[in-house]
Amino acid sequence: MNEITYCPRCGKKLIEQEKFGELRQTCPDPECGFIHFLDPKVVAVVLVEYAGKLLLGRRNINPGKGLWSFSGGYVNRGEKVESAALREVKEETNLDIKLGDLLGVYSDTGNPVILIVFRGYATGIENLRAQDDEVMELAFFRPAEIPKLAFPFDENIVAAWIKAREKDPV
Ligand SMILES: [Zn+2]
């Protein structure tokens, strides 16, 4: 992921060397000294609820095409995470929502993605419209009716959402 072949600074072919505790692509030219650091990818996720139900979108792209998942997407460099969360919900569902509490942060060893997950509340759903090519269908589900979800963290996130709702219902 995000591998590059040539040094962006001097154009020489990069080699793998141990630097700062990990194998990293580095420039063989000691005068250049370029090291390719791979940063994590931050994803903002929102569990949008309305009338006690959870909004899910059915994915129109791989990975997980045909399976259901939450609204969310990558946080841009320099973008506030909360702003990214609201932007992604708007892009995928056309809803302007109220962002709620942080539900959790999810990451795993060897996985470049860090999920930052919020609760969210729709005040109305008249404007609901799947308007992103990535989502083929949007629907609301009661906690007991939630279908098979697309990604490894999803079951844990739903469990956290159900627990949070019991403590702090809308
Ligand atoms: Zn170089």
mmCIF file of N, CA and C and ligand atoms in Angstrom, residues 7-12 14 27-29 32-34, ligand 1:
data_model
loop_
_atom_site.group_PDB
_atom_site.id
_atom_site.type_symbol
_atom_site.label_atom_id
_atom_site.label_comp_id
_atom_site.label_asym_id
_atom_site.label_seq_id
_atom_site.Cartn_x
_atom_site.Cartn_y
_atom_site.Cartn_z
ATOM 1 N N CYS A 7 13.019 7.240 -5.722
ATOM 2 C CA CYS A 7 13.157 8.321 -4.750
ATOM 3 C C CYS A 7 12.530 9.601 -5.317
ATOM 4 N N PRO A 8 11.576 10.178 -4.607
ATOM 5 C CA PRO A 8 10.958 11.397 -5.110
ATOM 6 C C PRO A 8 11.890 12.609 -5.046
ATOM 7 N N ARG A 9 13.007 12.449 -4.324
ATOM 8 C CA ARG A 9 13.939 13.561 -4.159
ATOM 9 C C ARG A 9 15.034 13.537 -5.235
ATOM 10 N N CYS A 10 15.570 12.320 -5.530
ATOM 11 C CA CYS A 10 16.711 12.255 -6.461
ATOM 12 C C CYS A 10 16.504 11.267 -7.590
ATOM 13 N N GLY A 11 15.466 10.465 -7.554
ATOM 14 C CA GLY A 11 15.133 9.594 -8.680
ATOM 15 C C GLY A 11 15.785 8.218 -8.657
ATOM 16 N N LYS A 12 16.632 7.936 -7.653
ATOM 17 C CA LYS A 12 17.261 6.607 -7.591
ATOM 18 C C LYS A 12 16.236 5.560 -7.140
ATOM 19 N N LEU A 14 14.602 2.964 -4.929
ATOM 20 C CA LEU A 14 14.612 2.809 -3.471
ATOM 21 C C LEU A 14 14.897 1.358 -3.084
ATOM 22 N N CYS A 27 16.255 5.672 0.247
ATOM 23 C CA CYS A 27 17.124 5.998 -0.878
ATOM 24 C C CYS A 27 18.522 5.450 -0.590
ATOM 25 N N PRO A 28 19.146 4.745 -1.573
ATOM 26 C CA PRO A 28 20.488 4.188 -1.334
ATOM 27 C C PRO A 28 21.577 5.256 -1.306
ATOM 28 N N ASP A 29 21.254 6.454 -1.742
ATOM 29 C CA ASP A 29 22.253 7.525 -1.788
ATOM 30 C C ASP A 29 22.319 8.212 -0.426
ATOM 31 N N CYS A 32 21.415 11.806 -0.128
ATOM 32 C CA CYS A 32 19.989 12.134 -0.257
ATOM 33 C C CYS A 32 19.271 11.795 1.049
ATOM 34 N N GLY A 33 19.391 10.512 1.447
ATOM 35 C CA GLY A 33 18.869 10.106 2.754
ATOM 36 C C GLY A 33 17.362 10.024 2.869
ATOM 37 N N PHE A 34 16.654 10.022 1.742
ATOM 38 C CA PHE A 34 15.190 9.979 1.798
ATOM 39 C C PHE A 34 14.695 8.666 2.408
HETATM 40 ZN ZN ZN B 1 17.163 9.912 -3.087
#
